[in-house]
mmCIF file of C-alpha atoms and ligand atoms in Angstrom:
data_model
loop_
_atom_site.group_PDB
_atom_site.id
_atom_site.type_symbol
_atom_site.label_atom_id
_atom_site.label_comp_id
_atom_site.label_asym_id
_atom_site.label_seq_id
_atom_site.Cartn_x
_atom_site.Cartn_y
_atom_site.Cartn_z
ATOM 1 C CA UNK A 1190 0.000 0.000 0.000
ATOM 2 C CA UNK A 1191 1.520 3.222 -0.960
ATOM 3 C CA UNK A 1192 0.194 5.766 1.317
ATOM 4 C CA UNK A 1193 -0.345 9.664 -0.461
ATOM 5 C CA UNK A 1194 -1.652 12.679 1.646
ATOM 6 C CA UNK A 1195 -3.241 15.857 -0.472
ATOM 7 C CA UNK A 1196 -2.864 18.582 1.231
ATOM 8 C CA UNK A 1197 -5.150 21.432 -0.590
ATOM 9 C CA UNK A 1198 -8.359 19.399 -2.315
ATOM 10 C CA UNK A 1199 -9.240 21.985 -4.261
ATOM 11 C CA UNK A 1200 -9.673 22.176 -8.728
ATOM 12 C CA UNK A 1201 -6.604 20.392 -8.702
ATOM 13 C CA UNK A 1202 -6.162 18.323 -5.586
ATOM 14 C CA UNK A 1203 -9.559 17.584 -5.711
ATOM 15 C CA UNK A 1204 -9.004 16.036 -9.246
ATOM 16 C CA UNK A 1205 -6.060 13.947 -7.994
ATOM 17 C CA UNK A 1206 -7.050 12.613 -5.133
ATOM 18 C CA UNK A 1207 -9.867 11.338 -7.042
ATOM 19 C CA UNK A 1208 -7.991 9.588 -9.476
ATOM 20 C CA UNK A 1209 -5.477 8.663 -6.905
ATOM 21 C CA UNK A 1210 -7.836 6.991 -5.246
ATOM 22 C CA UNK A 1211 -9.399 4.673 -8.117
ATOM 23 C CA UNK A 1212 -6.075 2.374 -7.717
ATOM 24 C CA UNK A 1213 -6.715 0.167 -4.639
ATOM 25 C CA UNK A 1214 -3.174 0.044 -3.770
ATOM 26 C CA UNK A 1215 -3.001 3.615 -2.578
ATOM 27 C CA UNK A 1216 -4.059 4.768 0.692
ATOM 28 C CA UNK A 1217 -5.234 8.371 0.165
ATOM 29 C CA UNK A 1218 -5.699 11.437 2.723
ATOM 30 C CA UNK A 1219 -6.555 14.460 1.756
ATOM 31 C CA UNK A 1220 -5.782 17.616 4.400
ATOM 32 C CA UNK A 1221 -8.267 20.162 3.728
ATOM 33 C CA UNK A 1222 -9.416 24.022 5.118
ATOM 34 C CA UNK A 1223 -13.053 23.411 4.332
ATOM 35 C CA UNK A 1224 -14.378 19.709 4.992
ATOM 36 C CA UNK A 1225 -16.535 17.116 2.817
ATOM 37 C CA UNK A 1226 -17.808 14.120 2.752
ATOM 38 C CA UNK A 1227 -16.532 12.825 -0.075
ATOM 39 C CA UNK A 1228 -14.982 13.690 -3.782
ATOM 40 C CA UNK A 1229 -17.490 13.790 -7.021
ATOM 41 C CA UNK A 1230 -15.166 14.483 -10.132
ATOM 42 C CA UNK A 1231 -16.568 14.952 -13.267
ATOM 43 C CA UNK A 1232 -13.960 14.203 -15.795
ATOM 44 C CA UNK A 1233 -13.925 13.361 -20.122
ATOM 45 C CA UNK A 1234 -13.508 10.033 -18.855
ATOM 46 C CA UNK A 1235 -16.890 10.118 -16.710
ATOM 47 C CA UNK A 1236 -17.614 10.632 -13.361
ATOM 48 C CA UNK A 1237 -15.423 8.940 -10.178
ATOM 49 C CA UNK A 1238 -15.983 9.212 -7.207
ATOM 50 C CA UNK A 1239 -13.862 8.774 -4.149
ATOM 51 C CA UNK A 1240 -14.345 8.324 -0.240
ATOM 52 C CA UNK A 1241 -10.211 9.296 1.142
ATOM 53 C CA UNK A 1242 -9.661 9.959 4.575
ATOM 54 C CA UNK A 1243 -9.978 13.748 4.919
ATOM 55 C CA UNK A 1244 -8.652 15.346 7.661
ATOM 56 C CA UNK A 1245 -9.076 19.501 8.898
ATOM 57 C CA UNK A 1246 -6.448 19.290 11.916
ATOM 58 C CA UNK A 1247 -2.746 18.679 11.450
ATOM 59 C CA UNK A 1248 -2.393 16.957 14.936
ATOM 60 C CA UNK A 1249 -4.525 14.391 13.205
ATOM 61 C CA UNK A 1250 -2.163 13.306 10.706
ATOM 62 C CA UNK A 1251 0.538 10.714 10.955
ATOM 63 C CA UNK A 1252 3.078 9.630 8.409
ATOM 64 C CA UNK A 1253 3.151 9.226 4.646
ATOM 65 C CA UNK A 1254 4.905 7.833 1.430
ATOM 66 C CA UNK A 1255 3.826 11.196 -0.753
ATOM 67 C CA UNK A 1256 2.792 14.513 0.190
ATOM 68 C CA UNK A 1257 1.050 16.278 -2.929
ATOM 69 C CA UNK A 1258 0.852 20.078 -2.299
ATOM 70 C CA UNK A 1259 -1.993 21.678 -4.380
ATOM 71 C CA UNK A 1260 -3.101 25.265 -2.465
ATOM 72 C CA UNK A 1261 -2.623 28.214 -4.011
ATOM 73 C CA UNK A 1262 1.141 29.663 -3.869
ATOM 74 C CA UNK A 1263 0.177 32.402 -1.752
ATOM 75 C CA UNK A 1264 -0.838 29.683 0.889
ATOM 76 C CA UNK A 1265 2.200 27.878 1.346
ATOM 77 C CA UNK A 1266 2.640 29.190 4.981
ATOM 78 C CA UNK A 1267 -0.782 27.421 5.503
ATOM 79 C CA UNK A 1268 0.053 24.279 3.920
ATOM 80 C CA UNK A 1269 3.567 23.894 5.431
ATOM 81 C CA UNK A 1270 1.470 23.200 8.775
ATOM 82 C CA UNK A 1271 0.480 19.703 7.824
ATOM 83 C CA UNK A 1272 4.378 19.224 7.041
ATOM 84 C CA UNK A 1273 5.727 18.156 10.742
ATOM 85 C CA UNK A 1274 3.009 15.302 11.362
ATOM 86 C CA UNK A 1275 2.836 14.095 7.849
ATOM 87 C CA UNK A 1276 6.488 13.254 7.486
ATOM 88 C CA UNK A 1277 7.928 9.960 8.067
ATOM 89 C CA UNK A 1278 11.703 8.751 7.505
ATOM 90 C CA UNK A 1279 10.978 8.204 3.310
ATOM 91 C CA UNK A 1280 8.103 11.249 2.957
ATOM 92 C CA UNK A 1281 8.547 12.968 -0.257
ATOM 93 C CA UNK A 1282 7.075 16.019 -0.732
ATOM 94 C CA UNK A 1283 5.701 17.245 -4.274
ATOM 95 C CA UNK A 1284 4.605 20.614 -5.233
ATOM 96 C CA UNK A 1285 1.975 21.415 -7.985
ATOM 97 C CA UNK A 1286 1.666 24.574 -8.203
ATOM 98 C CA UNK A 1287 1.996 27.178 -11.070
ATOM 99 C CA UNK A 1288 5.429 29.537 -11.238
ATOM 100 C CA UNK A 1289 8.689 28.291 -11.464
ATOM 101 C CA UNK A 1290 9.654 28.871 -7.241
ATOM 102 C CA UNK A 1291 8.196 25.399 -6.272
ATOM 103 C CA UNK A 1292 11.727 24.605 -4.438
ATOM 104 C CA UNK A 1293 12.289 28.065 -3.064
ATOM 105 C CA UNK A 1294 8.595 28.542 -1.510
ATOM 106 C CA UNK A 1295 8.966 25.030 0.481
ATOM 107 C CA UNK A 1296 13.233 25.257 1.456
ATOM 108 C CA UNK A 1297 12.088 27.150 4.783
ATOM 109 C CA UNK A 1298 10.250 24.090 5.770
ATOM 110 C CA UNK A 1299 12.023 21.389 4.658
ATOM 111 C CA UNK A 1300 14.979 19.754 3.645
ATOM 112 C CA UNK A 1301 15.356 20.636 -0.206
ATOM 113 C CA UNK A 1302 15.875 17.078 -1.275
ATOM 114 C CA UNK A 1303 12.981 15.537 -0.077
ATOM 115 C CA UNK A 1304 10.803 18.386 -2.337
ATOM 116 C CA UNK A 1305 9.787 16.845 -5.862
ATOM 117 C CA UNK A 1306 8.715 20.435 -8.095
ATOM 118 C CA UNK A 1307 5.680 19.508 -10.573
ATOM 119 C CA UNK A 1308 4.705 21.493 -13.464
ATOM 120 C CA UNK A 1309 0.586 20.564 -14.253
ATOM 121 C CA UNK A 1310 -1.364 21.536 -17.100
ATOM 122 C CA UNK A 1311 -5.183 20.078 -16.031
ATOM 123 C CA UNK A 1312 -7.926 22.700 -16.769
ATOM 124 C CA UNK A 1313 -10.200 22.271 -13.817
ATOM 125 C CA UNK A 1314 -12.349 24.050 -11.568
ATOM 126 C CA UNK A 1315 -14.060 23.643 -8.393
ATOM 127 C CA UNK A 1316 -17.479 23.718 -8.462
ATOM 128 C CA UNK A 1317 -18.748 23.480 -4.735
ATOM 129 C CA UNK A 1318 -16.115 21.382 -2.046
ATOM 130 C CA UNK A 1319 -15.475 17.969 -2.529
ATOM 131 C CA UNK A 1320 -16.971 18.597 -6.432
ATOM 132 C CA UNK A 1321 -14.740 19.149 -9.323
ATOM 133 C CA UNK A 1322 -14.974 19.515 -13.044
ATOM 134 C CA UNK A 1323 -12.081 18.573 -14.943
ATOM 135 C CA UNK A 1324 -12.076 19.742 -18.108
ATOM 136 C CA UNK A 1325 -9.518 17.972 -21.012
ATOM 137 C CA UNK A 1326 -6.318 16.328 -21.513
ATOM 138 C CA UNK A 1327 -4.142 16.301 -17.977
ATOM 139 C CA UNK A 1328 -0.096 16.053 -17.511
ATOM 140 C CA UNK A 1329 2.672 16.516 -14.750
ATOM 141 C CA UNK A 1330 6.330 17.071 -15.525
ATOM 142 C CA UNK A 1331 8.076 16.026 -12.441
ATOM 143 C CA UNK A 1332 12.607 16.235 -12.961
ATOM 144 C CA UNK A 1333 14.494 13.199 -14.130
ATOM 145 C CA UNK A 1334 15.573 12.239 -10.623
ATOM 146 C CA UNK A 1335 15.017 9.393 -8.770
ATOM 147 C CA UNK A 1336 12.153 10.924 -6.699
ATOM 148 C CA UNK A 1337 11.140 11.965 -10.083
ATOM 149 C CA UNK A 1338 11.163 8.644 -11.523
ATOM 150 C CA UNK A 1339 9.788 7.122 -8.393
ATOM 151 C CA UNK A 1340 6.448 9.561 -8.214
ATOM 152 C CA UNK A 1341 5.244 7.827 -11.947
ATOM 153 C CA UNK A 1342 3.664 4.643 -10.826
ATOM 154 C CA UNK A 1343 1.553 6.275 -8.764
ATOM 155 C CA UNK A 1344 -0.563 7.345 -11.312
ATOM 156 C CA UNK A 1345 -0.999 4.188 -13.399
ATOM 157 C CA UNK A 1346 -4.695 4.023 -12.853
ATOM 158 C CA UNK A 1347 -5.332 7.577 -13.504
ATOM 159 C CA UNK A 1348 -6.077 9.495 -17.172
ATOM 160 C CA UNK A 1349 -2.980 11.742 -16.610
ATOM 161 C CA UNK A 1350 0.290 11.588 -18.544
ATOM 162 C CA UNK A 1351 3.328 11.663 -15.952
ATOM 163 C CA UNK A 1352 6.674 12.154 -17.494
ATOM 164 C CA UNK A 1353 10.161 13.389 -16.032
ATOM 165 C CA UNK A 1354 11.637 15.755 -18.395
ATOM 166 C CA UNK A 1355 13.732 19.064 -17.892
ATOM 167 C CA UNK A 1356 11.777 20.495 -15.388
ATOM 168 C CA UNK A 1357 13.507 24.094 -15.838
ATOM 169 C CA UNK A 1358 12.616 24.848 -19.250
ATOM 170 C CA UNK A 1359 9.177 23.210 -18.698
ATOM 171 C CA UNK A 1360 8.193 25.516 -15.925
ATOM 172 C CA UNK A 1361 9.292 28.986 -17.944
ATOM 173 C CA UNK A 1362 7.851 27.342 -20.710
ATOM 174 C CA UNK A 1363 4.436 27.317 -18.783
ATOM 175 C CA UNK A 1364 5.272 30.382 -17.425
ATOM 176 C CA UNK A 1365 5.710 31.900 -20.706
ATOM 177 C CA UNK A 1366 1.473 31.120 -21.459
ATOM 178 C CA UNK A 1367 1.076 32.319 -18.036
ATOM 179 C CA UNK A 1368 2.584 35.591 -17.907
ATOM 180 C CA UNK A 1369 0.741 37.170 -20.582
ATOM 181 C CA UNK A 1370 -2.644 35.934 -18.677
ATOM 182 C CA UNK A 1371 -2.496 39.192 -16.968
ATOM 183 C CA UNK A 1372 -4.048 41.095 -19.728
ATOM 184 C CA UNK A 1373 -7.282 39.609 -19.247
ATOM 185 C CA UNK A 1374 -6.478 39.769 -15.563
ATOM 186 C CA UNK A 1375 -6.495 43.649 -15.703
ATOM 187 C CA UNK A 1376 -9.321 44.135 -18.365
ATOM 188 C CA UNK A 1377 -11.414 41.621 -17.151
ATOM 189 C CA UNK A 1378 -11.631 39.967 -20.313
ATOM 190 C CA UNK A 1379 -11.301 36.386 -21.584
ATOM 191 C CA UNK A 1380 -8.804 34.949 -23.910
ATOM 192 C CA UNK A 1381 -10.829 36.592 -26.765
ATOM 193 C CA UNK A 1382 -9.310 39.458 -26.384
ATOM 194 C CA UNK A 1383 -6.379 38.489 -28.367
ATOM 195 C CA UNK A 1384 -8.366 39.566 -31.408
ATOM 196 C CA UNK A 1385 -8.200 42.917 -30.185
ATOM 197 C CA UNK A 1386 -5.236 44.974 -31.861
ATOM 198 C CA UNK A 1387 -2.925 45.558 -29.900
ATOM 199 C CA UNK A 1388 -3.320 42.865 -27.342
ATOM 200 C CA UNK A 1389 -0.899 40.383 -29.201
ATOM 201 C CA UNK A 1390 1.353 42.567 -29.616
ATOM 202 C CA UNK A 1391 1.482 43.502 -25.958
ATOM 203 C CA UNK A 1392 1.125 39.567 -25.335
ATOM 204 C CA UNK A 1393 4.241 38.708 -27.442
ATOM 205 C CA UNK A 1394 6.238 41.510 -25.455
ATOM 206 C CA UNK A 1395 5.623 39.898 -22.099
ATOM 207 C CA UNK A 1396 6.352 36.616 -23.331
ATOM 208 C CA UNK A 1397 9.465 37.598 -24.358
ATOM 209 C CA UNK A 1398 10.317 39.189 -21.181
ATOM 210 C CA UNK A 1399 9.606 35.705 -20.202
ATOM 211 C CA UNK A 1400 11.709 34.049 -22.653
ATOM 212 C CA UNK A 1401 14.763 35.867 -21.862
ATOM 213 C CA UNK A 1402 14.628 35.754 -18.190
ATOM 214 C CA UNK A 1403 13.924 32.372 -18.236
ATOM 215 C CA UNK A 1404 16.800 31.424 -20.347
ATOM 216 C CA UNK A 1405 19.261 33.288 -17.948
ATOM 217 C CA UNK A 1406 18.018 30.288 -15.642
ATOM 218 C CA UNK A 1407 18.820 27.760 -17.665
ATOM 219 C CA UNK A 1408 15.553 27.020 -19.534
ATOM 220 C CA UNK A 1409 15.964 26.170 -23.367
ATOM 221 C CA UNK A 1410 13.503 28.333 -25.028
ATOM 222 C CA UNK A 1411 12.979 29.358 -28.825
ATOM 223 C CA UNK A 1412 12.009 32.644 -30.147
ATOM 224 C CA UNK A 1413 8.757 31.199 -31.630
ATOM 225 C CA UNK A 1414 7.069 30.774 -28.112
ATOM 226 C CA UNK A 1415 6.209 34.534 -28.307
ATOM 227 C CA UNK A 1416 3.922 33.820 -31.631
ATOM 228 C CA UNK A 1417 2.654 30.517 -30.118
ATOM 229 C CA UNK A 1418 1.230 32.148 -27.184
ATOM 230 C CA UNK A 1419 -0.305 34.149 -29.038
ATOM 231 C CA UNK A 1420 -1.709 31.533 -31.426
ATOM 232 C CA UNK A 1421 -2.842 29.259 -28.371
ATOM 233 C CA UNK A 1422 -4.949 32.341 -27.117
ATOM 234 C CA UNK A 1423 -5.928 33.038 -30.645
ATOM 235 C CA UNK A 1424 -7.408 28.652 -30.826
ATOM 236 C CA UNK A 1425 -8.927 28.779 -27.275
ATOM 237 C CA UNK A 1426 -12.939 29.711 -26.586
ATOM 238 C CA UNK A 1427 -12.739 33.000 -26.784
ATOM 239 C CA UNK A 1428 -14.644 33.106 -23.298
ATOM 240 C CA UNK A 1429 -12.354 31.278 -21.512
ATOM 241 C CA UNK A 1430 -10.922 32.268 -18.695
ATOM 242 C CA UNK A 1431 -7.622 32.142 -16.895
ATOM 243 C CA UNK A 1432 -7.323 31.470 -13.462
ATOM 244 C CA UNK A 1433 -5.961 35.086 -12.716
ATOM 245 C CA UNK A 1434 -8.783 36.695 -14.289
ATOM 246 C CA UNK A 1435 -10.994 33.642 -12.902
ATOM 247 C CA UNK A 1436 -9.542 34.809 -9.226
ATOM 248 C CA UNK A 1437 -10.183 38.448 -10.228
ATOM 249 C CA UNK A 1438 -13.416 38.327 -10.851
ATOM 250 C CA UNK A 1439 -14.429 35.936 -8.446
ATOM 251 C CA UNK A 1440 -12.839 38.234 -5.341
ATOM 252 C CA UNK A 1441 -10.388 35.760 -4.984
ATOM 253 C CA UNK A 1442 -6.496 36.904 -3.790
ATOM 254 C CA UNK A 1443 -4.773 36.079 -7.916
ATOM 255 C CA UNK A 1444 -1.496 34.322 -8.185
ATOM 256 C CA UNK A 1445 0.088 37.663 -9.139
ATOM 257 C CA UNK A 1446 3.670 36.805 -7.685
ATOM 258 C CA UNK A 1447 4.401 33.655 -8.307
ATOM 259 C CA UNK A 1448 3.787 34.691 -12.108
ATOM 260 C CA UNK A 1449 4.646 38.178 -12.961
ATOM 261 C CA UNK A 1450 6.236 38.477 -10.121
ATOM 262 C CA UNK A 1451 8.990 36.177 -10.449
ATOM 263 C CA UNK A 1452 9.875 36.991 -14.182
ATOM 264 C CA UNK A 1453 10.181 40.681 -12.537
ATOM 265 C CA UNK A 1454 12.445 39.016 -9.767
ATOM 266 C CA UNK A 1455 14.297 36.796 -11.733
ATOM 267 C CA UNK A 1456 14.873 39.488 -14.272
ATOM 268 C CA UNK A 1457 16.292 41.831 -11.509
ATOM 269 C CA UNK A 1458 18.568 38.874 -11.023
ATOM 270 C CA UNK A 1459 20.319 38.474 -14.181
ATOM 271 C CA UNK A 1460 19.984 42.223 -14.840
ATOM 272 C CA UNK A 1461 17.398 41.661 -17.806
ATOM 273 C CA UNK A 1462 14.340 44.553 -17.921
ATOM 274 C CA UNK A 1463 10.779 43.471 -17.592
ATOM 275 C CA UNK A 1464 8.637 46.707 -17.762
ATOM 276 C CA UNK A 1465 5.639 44.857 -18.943
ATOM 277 C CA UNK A 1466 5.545 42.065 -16.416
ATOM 278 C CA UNK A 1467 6.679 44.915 -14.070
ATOM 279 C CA UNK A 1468 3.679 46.862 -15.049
ATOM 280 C CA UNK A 1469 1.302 43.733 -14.707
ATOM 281 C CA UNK A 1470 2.049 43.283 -11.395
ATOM 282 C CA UNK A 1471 1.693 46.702 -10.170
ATOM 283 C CA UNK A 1472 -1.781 47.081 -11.742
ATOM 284 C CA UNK A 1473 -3.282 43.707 -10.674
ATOM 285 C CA UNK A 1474 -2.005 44.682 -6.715
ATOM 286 C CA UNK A 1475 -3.771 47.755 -7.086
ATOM 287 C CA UNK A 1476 -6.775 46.063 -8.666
ATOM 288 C CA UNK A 1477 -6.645 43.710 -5.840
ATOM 289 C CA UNK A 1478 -6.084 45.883 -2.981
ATOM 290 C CA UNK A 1479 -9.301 47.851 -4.650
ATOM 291 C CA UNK A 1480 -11.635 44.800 -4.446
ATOM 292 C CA UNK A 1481 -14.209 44.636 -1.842
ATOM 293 C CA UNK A 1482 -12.899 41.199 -1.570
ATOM 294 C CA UNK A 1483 -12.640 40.209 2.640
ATOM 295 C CA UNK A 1484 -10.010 37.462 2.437
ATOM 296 C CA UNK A 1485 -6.347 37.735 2.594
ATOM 297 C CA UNK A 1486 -5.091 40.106 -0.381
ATOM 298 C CA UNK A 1487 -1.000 40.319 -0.241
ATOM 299 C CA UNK A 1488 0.643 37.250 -1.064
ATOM 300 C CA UNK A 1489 3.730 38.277 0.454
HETATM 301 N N1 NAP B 688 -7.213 25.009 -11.669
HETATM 302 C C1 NAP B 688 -6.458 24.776 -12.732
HETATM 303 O O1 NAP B 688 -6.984 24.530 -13.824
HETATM 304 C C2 NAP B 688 -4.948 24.764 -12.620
HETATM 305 C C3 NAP B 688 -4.216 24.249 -13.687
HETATM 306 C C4 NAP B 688 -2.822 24.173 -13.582
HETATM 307 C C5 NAP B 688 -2.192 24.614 -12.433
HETATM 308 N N2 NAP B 688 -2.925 25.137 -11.399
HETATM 309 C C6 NAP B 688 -2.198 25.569 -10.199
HETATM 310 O O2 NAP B 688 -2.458 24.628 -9.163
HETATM 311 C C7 NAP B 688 -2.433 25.269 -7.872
HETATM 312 C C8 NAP B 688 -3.775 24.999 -7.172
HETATM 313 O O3 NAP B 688 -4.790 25.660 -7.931
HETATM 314 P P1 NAP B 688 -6.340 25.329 -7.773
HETATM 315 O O4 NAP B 688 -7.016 25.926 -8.956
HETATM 316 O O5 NAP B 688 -6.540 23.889 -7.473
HETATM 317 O O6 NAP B 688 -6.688 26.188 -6.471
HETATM 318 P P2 NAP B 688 -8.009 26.102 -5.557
HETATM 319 O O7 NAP B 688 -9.143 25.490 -6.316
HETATM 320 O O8 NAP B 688 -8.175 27.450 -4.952
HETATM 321 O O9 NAP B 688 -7.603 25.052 -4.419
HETATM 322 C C9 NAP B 688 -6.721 25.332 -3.393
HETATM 323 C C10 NAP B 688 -7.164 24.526 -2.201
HETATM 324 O O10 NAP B 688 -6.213 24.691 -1.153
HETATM 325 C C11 NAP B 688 -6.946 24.729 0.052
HETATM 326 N N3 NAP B 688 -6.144 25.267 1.144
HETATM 327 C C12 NAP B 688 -5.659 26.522 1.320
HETATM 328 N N4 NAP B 688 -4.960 26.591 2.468
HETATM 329 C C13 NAP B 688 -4.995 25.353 3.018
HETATM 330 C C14 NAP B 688 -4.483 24.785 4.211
HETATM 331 N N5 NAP B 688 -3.770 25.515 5.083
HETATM 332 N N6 NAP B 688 -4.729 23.474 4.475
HETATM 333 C C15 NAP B 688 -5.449 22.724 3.616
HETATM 334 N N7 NAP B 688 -5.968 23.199 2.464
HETATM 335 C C16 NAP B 688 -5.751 24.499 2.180
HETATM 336 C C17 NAP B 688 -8.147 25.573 -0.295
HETATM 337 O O11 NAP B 688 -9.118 25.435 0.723
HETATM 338 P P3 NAP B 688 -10.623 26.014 0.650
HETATM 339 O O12 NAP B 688 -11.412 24.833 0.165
HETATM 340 O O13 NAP B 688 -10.954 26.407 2.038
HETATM 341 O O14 NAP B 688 -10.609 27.163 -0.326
HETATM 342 C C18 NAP B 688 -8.527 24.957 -1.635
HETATM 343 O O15 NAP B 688 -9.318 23.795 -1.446
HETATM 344 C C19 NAP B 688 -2.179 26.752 -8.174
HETATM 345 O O16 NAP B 688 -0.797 27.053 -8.065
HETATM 346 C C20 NAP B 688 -2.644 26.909 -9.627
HETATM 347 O O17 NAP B 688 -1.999 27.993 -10.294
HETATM 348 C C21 NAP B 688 -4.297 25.206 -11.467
#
């Protein structure tokens, strides 16, 4: 029995736990903020259901094989909690989480070797808790380590693709479709707004920010990612949403820094200007710190 704890069940925990959880020879927990009874997914495969343990208290967790982290970025404090009592002598500890800091955010809490960084790409969305929708074709990049390699068979029974690969340029790469998300973010339009002149143009500028600042770290990235970001938004519904704007117009606090932010920081680092992502972030904080939202609103 290989025994996995979720801490965060929300779109994407939710969604993973529940396919987790299909494969009898995993033992799942899930450590949430808001209880349920148990996890409806609605995927293109059908709809599973799971019943995992699912714990609200950290002094109620013991030991475990894999920790999956799945909260927001911004809630890593919160989710480092469950840390202490879920860690055995063998725990490994992956983060899935957007941004290219998975490492950096956890190192305060634990020992860096024990933390597995995950790029995902699943569109899915939380519908009430415990109830997810998820909504296409699923993967996670995990590094070609031996954690790495070990986190694959977990996910035999499961309709996601997990491969090890170069995590590095996989993140920016994401990053680089990510970045530019913050257009819609601060005109609170979808992805259909790429047919507006000059919105590509201004998308294809902050990818390239992107591009070069990820590079300095090591990423391999080609000059045509600008123009493909700008072709995926151009293919996509033109109502759909990001999960920035999503988070905007829901009230919810947006991933702001983990994104824009850290091409700003990273560019700082190498010494590589970023006005646009610079720009981005200023104007979603203040759109944020505007919102008559009651919930936590810095991330930092
Ligand atoms: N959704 C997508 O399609 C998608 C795709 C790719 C990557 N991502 C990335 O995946 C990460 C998770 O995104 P998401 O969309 O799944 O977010 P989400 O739906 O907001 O889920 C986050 C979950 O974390 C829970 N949480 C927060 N603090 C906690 C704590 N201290 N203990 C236990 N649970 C806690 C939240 O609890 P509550 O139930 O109380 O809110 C919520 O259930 C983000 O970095 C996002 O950028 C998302």
């Amino acid at each position: 029995m290989t025994t996995i704890a979720i801490i965060g069940p929300g779109a994407i925990g939710g969604v993973l736990a529940a396919w987790l959880a299909q494969d009898a020879t995993n033992d799942v927990t899930v450590c949430a903020r808001t209880p349920f009874d148990h996890l409806e997914v609605e995927t293109p495969n059908g709809v599973i259901m799971a019943h995992p343990r699912v714990l609200t208290d950290p002094r109620e967790a013991t030991p475990v094989d894999w920790v999956l982290i799945t909260t927001k970025t911004y809630d890593a404090a919160g989710a480092a909690a469950w840390l202490p009592a879920l860690r055995g002598d063998h725990t490994r500890v992956v983060v899935l989480q957007n941004g290219v800091e998975h490492v950096e955010r956890f190192s305060p809490y634990l020992p860096v070797e024990l933390i597995v960084p995950a790029v995902i790409d699943c569109p899915a969305e939380r519908t009430a808790p415990g109830r997810m929708r998820q909504r296409g074709h699923s993967w996670i990049i995990v590094p070609d380590s031996a954690n790495g390699r070990e986190f694959l068979p977990l996910w035999s029974k499961t309709n996601f693709d997990v491969t090890t690969d170069d995590f590095t340029t996989r993140a920016w790469a994401k990053l680089c479709i990510n970045a530019p998300g913050a257009i819609s973010a601060i005109l609170l339009q979808p992805t259909g707004v790429i047919r507006v002149e000059p919105i590509p143009d201004l998308v294809r500028a902050m990818a390239r920010e992107c591009i070069a600042v990820g590079r300095a770290e090591g990423a391999t990235l080609g000059d045509e990612i600008a123009e493909q970001v700008v072709e995926g938004m151009r293919n996509a519904f033109p109502d759909a949403l990001n999960s920035l704007v999503a988070d905007r117009m829901a009230g919810r606090q947006m991933e702001i820094d983990a994104r824009n932010g850290a091409v700003v920081r990273f560019g700082k680092k190498h010494g590589i200007p970023t006005p646009m992502n610079e720009m981005a972030v200023a104007l979603l904080i203040a759109a944020q710190d505007k919102q008559p939202n009651t919930g936590q609103r810095h991330e930092k």
